[in-house]
PDB file of C-alpha atoms and ligand atoms in Angstrom:
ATOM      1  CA  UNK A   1       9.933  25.704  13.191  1.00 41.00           C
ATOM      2  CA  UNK A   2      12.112  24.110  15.775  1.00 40.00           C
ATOM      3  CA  UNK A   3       9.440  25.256  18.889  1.00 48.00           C
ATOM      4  CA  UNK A   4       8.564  22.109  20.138  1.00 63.00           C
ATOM      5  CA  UNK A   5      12.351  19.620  20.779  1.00 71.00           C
ATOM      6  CA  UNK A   6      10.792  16.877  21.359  1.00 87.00           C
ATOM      7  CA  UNK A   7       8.072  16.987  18.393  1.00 95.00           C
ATOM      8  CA  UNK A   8       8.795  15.472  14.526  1.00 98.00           C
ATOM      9  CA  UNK A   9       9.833  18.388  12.623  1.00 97.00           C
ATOM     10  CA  UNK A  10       9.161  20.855  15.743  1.00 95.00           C
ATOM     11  CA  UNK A  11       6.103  21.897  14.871  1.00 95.00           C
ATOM     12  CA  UNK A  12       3.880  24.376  16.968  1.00 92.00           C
ATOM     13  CA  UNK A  13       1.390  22.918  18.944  1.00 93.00           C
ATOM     14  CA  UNK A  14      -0.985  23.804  16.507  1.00 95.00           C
ATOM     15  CA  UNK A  15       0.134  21.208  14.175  1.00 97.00           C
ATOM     16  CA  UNK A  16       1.651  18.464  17.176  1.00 97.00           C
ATOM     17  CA  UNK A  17      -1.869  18.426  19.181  1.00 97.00           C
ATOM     18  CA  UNK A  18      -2.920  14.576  19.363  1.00 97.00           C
ATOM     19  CA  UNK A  19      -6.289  15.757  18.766  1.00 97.00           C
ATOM     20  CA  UNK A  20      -6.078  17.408  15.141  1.00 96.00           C
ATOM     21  CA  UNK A  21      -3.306  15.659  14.296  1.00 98.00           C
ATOM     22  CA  UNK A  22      -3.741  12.176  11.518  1.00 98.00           C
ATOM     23  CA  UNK A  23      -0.371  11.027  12.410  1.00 98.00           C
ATOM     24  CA  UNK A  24       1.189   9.948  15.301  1.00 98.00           C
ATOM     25  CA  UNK A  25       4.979   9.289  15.890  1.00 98.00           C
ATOM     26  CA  UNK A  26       5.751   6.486  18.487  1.00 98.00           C
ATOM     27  CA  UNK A  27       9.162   6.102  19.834  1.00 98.00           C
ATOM     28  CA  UNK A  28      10.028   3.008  21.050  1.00 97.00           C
ATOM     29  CA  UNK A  29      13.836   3.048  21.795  1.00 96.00           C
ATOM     30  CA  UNK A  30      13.804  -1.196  22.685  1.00 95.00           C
ATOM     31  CA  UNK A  31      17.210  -2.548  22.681  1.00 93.00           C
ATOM     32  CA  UNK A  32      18.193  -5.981  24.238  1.00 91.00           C
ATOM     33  CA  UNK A  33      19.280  -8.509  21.931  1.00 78.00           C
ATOM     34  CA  UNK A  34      21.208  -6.169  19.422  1.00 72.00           C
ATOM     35  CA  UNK A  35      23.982  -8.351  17.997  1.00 71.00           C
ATOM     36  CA  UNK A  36      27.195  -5.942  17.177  1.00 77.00           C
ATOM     37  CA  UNK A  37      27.369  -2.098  17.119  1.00 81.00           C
ATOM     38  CA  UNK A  38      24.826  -0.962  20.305  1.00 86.00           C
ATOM     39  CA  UNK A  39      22.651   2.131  21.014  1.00 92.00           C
ATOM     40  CA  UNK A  40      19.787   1.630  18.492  1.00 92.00           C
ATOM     41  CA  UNK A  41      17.747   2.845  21.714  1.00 94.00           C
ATOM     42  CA  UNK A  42      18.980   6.336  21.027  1.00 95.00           C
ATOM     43  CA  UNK A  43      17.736   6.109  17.502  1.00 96.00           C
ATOM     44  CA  UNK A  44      14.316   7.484  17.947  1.00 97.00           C
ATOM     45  CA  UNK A  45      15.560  10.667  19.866  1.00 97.00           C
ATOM     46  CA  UNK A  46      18.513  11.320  17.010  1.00 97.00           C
ATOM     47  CA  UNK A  47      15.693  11.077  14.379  1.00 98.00           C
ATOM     48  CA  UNK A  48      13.528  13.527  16.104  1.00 98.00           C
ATOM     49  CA  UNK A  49      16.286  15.791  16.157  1.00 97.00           C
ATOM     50  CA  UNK A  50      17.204  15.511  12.817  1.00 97.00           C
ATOM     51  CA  UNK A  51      13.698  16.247  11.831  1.00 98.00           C
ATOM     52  CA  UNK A  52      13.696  19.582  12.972  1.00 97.00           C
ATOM     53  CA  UNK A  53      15.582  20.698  10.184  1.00 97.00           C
ATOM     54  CA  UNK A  54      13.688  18.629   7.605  1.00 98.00           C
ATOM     55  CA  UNK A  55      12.005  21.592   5.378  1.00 97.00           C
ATOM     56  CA  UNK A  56       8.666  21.214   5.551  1.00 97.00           C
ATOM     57  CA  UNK A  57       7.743  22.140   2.372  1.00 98.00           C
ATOM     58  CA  UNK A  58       8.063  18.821   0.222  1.00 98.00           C
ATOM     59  CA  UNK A  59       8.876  20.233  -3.723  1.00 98.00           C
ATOM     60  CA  UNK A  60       7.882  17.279  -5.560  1.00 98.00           C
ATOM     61  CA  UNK A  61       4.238  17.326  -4.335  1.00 98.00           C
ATOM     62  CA  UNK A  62       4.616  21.225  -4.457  1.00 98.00           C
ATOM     63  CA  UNK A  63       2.852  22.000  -0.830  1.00 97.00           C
ATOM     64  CA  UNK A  64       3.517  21.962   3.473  1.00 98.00           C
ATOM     65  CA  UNK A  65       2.920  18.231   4.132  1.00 97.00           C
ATOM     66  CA  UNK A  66       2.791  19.020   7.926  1.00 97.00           C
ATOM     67  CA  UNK A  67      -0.753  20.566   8.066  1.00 97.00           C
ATOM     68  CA  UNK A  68      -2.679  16.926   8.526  1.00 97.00           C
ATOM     69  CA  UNK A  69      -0.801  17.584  11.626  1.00 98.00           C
ATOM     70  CA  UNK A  70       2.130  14.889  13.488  1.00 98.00           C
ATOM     71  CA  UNK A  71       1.447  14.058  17.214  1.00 98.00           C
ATOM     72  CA  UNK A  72       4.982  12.518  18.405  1.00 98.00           C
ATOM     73  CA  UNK A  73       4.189  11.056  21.724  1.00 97.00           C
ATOM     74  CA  UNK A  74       6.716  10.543  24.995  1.00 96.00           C
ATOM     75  CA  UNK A  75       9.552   7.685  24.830  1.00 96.00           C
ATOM     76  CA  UNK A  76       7.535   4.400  25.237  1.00 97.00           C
ATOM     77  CA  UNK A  77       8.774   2.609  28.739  1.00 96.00           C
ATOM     78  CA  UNK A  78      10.317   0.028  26.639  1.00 96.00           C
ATOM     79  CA  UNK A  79      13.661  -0.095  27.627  1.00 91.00           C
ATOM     80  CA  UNK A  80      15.324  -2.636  30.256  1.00 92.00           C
ATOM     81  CA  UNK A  81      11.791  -4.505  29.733  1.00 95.00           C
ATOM     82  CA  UNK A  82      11.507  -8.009  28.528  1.00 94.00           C
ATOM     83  CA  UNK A  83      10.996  -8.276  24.306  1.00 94.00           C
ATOM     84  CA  UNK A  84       6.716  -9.485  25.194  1.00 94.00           C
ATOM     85  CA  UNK A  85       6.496  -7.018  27.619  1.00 96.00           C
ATOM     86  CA  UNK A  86       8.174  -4.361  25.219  1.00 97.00           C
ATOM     87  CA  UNK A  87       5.547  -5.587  22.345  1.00 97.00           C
ATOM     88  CA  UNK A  88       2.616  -6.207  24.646  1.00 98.00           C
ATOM     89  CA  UNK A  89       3.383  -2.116  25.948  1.00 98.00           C
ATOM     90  CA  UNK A  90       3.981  -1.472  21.667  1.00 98.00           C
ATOM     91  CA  UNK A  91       0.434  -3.249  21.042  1.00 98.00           C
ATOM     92  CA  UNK A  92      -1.689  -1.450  23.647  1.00 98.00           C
ATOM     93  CA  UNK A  93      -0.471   2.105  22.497  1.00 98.00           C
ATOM     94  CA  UNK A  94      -0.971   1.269  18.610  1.00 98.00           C
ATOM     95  CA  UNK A  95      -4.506  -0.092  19.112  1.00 98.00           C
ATOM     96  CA  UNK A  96      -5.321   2.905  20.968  1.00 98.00           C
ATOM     97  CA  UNK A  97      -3.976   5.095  18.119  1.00 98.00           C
ATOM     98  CA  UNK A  98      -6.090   3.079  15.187  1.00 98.00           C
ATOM     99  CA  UNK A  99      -9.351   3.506  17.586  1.00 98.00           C
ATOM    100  CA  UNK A 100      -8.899   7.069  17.109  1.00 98.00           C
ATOM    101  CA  UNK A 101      -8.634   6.798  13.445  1.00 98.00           C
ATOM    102  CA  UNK A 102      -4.787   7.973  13.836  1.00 98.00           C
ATOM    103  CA  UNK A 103      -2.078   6.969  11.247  1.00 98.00           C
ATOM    104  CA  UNK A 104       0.807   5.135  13.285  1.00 98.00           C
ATOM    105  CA  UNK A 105       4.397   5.745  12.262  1.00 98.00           C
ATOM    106  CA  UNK A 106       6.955   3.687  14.999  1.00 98.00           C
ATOM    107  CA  UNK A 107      10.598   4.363  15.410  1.00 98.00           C
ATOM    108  CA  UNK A 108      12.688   1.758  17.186  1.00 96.00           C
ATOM    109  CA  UNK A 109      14.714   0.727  18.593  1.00 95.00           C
ATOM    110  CA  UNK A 110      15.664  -2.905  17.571  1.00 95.00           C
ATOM    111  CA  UNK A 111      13.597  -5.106  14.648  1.00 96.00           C
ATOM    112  CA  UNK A 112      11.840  -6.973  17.612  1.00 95.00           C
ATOM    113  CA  UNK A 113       9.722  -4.255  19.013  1.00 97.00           C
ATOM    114  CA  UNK A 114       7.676  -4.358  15.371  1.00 98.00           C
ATOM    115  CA  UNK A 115       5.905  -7.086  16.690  1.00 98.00           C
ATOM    116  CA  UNK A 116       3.749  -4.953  18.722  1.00 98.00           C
ATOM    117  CA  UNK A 117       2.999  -2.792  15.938  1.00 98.00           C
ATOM    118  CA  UNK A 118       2.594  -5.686  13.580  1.00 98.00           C
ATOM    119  CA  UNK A 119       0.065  -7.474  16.190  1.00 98.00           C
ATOM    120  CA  UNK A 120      -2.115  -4.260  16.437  1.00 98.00           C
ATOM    121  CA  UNK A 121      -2.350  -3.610  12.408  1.00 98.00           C
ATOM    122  CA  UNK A 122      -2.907  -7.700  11.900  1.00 98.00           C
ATOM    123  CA  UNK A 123      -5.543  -7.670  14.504  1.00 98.00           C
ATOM    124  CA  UNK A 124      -7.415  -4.402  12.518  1.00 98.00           C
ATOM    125  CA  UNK A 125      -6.732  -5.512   8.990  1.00 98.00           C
ATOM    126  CA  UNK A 126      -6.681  -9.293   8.337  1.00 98.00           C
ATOM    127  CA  UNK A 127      -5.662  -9.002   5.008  1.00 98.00           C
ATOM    128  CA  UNK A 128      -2.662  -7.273   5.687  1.00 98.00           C
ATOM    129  CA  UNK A 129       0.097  -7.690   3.686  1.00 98.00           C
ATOM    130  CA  UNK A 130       4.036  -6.438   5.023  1.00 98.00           C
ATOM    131  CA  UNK A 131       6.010  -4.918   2.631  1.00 99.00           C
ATOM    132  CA  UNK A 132       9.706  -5.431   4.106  1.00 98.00           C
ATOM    133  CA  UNK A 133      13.515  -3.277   3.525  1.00 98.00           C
ATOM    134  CA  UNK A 134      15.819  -4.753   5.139  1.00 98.00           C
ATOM    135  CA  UNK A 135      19.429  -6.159   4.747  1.00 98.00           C
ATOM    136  CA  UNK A 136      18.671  -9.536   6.555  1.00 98.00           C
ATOM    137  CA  UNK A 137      15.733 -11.580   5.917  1.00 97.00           C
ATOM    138  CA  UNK A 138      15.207 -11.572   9.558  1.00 96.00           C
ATOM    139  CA  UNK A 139      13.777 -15.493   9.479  1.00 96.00           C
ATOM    140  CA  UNK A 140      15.628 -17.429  12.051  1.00 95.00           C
ATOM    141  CA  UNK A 141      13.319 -19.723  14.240  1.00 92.00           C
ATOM    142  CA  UNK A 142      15.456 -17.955  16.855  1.00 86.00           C
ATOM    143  CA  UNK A 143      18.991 -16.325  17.508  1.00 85.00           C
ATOM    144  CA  UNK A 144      21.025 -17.347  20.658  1.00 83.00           C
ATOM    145  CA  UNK A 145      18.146 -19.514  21.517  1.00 84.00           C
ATOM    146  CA  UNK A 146      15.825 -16.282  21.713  1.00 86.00           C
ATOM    147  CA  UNK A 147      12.682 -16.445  19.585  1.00 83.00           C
ATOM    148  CA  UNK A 148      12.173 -12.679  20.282  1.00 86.00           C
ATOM    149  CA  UNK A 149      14.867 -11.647  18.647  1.00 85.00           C
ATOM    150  CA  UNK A 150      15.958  -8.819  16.092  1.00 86.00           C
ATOM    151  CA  UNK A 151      17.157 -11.789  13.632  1.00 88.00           C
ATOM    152  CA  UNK A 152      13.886 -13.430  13.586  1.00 93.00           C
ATOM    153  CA  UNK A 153      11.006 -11.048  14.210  1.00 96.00           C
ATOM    154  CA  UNK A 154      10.478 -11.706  10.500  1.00 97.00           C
ATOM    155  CA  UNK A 155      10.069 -15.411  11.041  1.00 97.00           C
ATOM    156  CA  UNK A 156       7.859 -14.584  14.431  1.00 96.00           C
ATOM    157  CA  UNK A 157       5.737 -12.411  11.842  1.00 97.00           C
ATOM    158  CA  UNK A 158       5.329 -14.920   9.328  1.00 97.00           C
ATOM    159  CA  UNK A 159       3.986 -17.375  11.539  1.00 96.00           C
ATOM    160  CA  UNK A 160       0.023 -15.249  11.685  1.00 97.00           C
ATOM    161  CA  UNK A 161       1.290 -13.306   8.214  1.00 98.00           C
ATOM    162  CA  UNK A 162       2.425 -14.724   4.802  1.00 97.00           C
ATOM    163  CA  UNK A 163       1.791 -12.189   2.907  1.00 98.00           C
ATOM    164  CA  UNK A 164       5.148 -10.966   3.063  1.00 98.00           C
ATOM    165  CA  UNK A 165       7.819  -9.064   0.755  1.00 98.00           C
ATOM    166  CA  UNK A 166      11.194  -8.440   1.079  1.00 98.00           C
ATOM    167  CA  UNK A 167      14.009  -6.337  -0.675  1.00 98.00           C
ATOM    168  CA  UNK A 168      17.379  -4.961  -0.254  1.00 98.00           C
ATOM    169  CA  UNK A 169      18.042  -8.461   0.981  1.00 98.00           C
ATOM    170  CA  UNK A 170      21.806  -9.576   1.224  1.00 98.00           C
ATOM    171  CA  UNK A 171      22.643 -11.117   4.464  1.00 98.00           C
ATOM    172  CA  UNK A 172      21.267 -14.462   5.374  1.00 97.00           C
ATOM    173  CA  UNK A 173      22.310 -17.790   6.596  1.00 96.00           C
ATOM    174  CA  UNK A 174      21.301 -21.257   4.964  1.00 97.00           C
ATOM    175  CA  UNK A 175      18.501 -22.033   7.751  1.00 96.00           C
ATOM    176  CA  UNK A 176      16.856 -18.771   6.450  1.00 97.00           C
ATOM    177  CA  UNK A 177      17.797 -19.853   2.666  1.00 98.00           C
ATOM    178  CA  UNK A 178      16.309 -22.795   2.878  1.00 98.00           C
ATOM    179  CA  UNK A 179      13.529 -21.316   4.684  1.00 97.00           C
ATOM    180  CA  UNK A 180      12.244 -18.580   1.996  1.00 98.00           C
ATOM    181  CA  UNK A 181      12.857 -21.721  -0.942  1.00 98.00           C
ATOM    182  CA  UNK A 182      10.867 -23.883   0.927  1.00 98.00           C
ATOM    183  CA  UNK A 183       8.111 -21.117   1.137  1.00 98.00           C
ATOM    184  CA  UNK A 184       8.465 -19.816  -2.617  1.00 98.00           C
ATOM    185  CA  UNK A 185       8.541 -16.208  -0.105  1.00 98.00           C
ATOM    186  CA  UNK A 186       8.887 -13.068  -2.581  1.00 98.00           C
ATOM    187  CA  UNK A 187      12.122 -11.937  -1.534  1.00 98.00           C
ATOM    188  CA  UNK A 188      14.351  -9.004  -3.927  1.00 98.00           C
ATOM    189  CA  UNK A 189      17.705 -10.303  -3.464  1.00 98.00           C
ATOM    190  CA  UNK A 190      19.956  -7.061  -3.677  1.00 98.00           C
ATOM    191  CA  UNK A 191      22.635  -8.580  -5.972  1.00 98.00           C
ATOM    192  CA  UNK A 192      20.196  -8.931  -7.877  1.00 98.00           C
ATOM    193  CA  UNK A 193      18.344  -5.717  -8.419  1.00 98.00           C
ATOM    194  CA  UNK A 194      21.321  -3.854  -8.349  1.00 96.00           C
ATOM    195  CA  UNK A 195      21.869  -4.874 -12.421  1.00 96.00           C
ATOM    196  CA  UNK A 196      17.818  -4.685 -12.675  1.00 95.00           C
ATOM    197  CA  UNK A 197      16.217  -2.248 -10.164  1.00 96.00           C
ATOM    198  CA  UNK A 198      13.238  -3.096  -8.142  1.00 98.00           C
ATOM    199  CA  UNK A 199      10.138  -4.871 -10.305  1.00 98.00           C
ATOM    200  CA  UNK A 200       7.659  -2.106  -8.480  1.00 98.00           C
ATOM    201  CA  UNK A 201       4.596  -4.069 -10.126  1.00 98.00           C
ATOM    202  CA  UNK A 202       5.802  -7.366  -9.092  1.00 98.00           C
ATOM    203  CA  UNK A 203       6.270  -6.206  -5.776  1.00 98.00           C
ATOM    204  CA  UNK A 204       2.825  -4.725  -6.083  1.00 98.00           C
ATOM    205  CA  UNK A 205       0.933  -8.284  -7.419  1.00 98.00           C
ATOM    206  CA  UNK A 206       2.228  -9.331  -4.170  1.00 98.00           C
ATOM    207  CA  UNK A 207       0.698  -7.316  -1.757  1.00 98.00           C
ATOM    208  CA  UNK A 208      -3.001  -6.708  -0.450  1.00 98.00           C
ATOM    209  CA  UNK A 209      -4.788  -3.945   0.186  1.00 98.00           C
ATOM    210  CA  UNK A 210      -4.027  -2.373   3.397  1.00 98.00           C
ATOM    211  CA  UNK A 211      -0.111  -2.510   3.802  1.00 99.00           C
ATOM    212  CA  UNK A 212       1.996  -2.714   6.539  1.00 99.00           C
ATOM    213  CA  UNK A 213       5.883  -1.182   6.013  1.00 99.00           C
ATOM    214  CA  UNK A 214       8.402  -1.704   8.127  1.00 98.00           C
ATOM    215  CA  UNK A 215      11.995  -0.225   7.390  1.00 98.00           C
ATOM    216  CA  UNK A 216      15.273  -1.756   8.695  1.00 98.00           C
ATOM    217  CA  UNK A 217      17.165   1.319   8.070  1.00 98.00           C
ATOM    218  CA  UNK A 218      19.866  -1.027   7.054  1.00 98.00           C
ATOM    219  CA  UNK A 219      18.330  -2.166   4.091  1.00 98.00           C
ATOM    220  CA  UNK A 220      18.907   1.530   2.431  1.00 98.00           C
ATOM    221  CA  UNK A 221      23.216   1.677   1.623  1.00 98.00           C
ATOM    222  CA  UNK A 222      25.243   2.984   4.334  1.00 98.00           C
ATOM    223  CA  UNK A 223      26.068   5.865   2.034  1.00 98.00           C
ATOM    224  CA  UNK A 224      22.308   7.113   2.332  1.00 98.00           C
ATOM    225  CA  UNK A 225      22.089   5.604   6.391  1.00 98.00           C
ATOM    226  CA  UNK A 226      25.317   4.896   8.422  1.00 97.00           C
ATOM    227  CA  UNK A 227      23.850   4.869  11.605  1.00 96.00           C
ATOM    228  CA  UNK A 228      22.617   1.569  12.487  1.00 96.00           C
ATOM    229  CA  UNK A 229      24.055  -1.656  13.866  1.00 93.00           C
ATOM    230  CA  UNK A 230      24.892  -4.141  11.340  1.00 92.00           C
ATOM    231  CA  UNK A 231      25.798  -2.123   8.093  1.00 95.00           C
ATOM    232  CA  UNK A 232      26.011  -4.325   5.004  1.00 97.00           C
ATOM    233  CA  UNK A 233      27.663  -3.166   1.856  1.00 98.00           C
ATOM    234  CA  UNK A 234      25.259  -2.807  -1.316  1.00 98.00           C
ATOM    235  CA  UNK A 235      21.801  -1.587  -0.372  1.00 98.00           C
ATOM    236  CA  UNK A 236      18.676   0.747  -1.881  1.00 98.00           C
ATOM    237  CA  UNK A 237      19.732   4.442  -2.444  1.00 98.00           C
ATOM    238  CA  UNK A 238      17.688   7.282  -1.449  1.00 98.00           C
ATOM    239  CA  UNK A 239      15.605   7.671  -4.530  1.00 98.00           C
ATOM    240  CA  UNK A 240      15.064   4.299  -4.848  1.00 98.00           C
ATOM    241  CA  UNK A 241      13.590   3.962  -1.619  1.00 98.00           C
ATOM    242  CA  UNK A 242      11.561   6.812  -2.247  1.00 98.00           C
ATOM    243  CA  UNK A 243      10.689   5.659  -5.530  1.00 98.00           C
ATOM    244  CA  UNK A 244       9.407   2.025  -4.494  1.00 98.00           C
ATOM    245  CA  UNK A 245       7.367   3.535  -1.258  1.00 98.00           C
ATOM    246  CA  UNK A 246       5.288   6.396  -3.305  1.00 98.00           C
ATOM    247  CA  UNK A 247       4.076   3.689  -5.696  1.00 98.00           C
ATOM    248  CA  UNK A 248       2.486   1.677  -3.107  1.00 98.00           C
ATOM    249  CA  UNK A 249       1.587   4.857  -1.284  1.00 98.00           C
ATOM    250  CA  UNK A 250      -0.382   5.426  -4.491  1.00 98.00           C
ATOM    251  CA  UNK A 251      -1.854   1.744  -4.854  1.00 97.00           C
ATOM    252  CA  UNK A 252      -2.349   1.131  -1.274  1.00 98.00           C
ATOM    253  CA  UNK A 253      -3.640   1.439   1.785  1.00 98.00           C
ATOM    254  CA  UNK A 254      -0.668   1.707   3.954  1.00 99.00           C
ATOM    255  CA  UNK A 255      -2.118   1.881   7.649  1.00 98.00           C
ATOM    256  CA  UNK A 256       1.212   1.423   9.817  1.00 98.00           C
ATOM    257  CA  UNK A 257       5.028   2.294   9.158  1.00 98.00           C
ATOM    258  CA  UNK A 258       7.803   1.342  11.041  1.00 98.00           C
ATOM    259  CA  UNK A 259      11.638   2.486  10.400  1.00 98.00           C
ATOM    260  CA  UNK A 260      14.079   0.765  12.793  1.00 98.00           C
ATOM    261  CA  UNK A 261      17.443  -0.163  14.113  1.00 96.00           C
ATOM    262  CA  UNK A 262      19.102   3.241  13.776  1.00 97.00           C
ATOM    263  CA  UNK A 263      22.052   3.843  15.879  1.00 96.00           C
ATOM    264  CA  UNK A 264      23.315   7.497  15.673  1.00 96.00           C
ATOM    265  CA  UNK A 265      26.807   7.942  15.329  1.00 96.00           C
ATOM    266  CA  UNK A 266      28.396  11.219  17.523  1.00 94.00           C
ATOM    267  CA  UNK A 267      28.812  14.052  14.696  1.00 93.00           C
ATOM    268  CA  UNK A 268      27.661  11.782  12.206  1.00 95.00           C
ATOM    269  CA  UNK A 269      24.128  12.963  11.340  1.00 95.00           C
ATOM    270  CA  UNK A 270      23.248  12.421   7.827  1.00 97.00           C
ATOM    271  CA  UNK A 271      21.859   9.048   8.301  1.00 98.00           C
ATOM    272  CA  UNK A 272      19.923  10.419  11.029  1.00 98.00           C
ATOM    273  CA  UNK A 273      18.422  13.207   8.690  1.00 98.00           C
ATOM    274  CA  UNK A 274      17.877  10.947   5.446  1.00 98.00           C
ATOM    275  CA  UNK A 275      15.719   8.695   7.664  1.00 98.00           C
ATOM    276  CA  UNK A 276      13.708  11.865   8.469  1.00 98.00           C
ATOM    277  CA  UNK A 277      13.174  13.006   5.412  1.00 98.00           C
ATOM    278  CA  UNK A 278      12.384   9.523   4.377  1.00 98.00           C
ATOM    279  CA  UNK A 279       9.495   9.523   7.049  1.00 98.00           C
ATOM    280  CA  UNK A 280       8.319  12.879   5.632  1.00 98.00           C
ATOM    281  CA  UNK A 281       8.436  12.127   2.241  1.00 98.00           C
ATOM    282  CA  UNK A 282       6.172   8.959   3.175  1.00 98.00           C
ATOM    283  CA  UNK A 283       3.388  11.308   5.345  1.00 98.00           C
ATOM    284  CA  UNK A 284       3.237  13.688   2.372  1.00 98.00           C
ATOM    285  CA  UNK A 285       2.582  10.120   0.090  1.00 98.00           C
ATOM    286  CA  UNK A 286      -0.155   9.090   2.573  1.00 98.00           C
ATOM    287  CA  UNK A 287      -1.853  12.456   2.377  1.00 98.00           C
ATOM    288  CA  UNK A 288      -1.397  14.452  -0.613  1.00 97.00           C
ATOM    289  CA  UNK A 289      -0.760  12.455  -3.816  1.00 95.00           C
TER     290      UNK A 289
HETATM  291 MN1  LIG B 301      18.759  -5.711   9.241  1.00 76.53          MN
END
């Protein structure tokens, strides 16, 4: 392994091809309205990199998980660009991916960029359903007067989507309280499932079919991820996370992923590599249990 730098995991050509390959890695490094700590438009690269020493055979489904094959295309021209023209650029690519029967997989970058995905996968599946880790609920009508931003793409979402559900959730301000009340919206607050754990079936009644998962990386504890912007205390661990994701791998159709908002920290690279592995562990759930 380690052949191809700017490939997930590095893998030979033989296994990166876009043609052969059922997954495709999109890096969209957006960053504009990012809030505290900057340079979640590094994330994607620091993720890549990190992958190359993911081990690519997965022990708990016993086999290589890499031989569907992983295209990871070029840096999308996101950055510097206006959020809609960032999403519209997002959109175009993703469509073009699901008309070639390709498995997207999107790292960002900041929250906002999901939009594109999220307008690609809605547009294929109408049923979709979003299944949602995160910190921060993410449902402000706008932040700083900005619509498009990373504190409300959830809110943006769930204007075309309700079918939404959220966990890891503790960060949120009354607006947004009153908001998911008013809605009766599913959210897992994490105070809360600390003492319980996550009710996987409940969270399962909620969605639909085809599934659409996108990943604040912040929503795991910064003791499994570090590296991203607006660390919050409390948080899913790493088994957890895996734990929650292979059930609806199992019970769902999960046709887009999305893990965002990582920052790298220089010489600080085990965030960087648990989100790999996270992304790994979730291609070896789509294909081989
Ligand atoms: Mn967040």
């Amino acid at each position: 392994m380690g052949t191809a730098p700017n490939h997930f995991l590095g893998l030979e050509k033989e296994f990166s091809d876009y043609a052969p390959s059922k997954t495709v890695v999109i890096p969209a490094p957006f960053e504009a309205s990012t809030s505290y700590q900057q340079g979640t438009s590094r994330g994607p690269q620091s993720v890549i990199t990190a992958s190359h020493q993911v081990e690519t055979f997965d022990i708990e489904l016993g086999q290589d998980c890499h031989t569907q094959g992983i295209h990871t295309l070029a840096e999308l021209a996101v950055q510097g660009k206006s959020a809609k023209t960032a999403c519209d650029l997002l959109y175009k690519e993703t469509k073009k991916i699901l008309d070639d029967g390709k498995w997207p997989i999107m790292l960002g970058g900041e929250h906002t960029i999901s939009y594109g995905l999220f307008q690609a996968l809605f547009e294929r599946y109408p049923d979709l359903s979003i299944f949602h880790i995160d910190a921060h609920t993410d449902m402000r009508e706008a932040y700083e007067g900005n619509p498009y931003s990373h504190a409300s793409i959830l809110y943006l979402i769930r204007k075309q989507c309700k079918k939404t559900v959220h966990v890891g959730i503790r960060s949120m301000c009354e607006e947004e309280a009153l908001y998911v009340k008013k809605n009766n919206i599913p959210v897992y607050y994490d105070f809360e499932t600390r003492k319980t754990g996550l009710p996987q079936d409940e969270i399962l009644g909620h969605l639909s079919k085809n599934v659409y998962i996108t990943v604040d990386v912040d929503g795991l504890s910064p003791q499994v991820v570090p590296s991203t912007g607006t660390p919050e205390p409390g948080g899913l661990g790493y088994y957890e996370t895996l734990d929650v994701l292979k059930k609806i791998f199992k019970s769902k159709n999960v046709v887009g992923m999305d893990f965002v908002e990582m920052m790298p920290i220089p010489n600080v690279v085990y965030g960087d590599f648990a989100v790999a592995k996270i992304i790994y562990k979730c291609i070896g759930y789509k294909y081989f249990l």
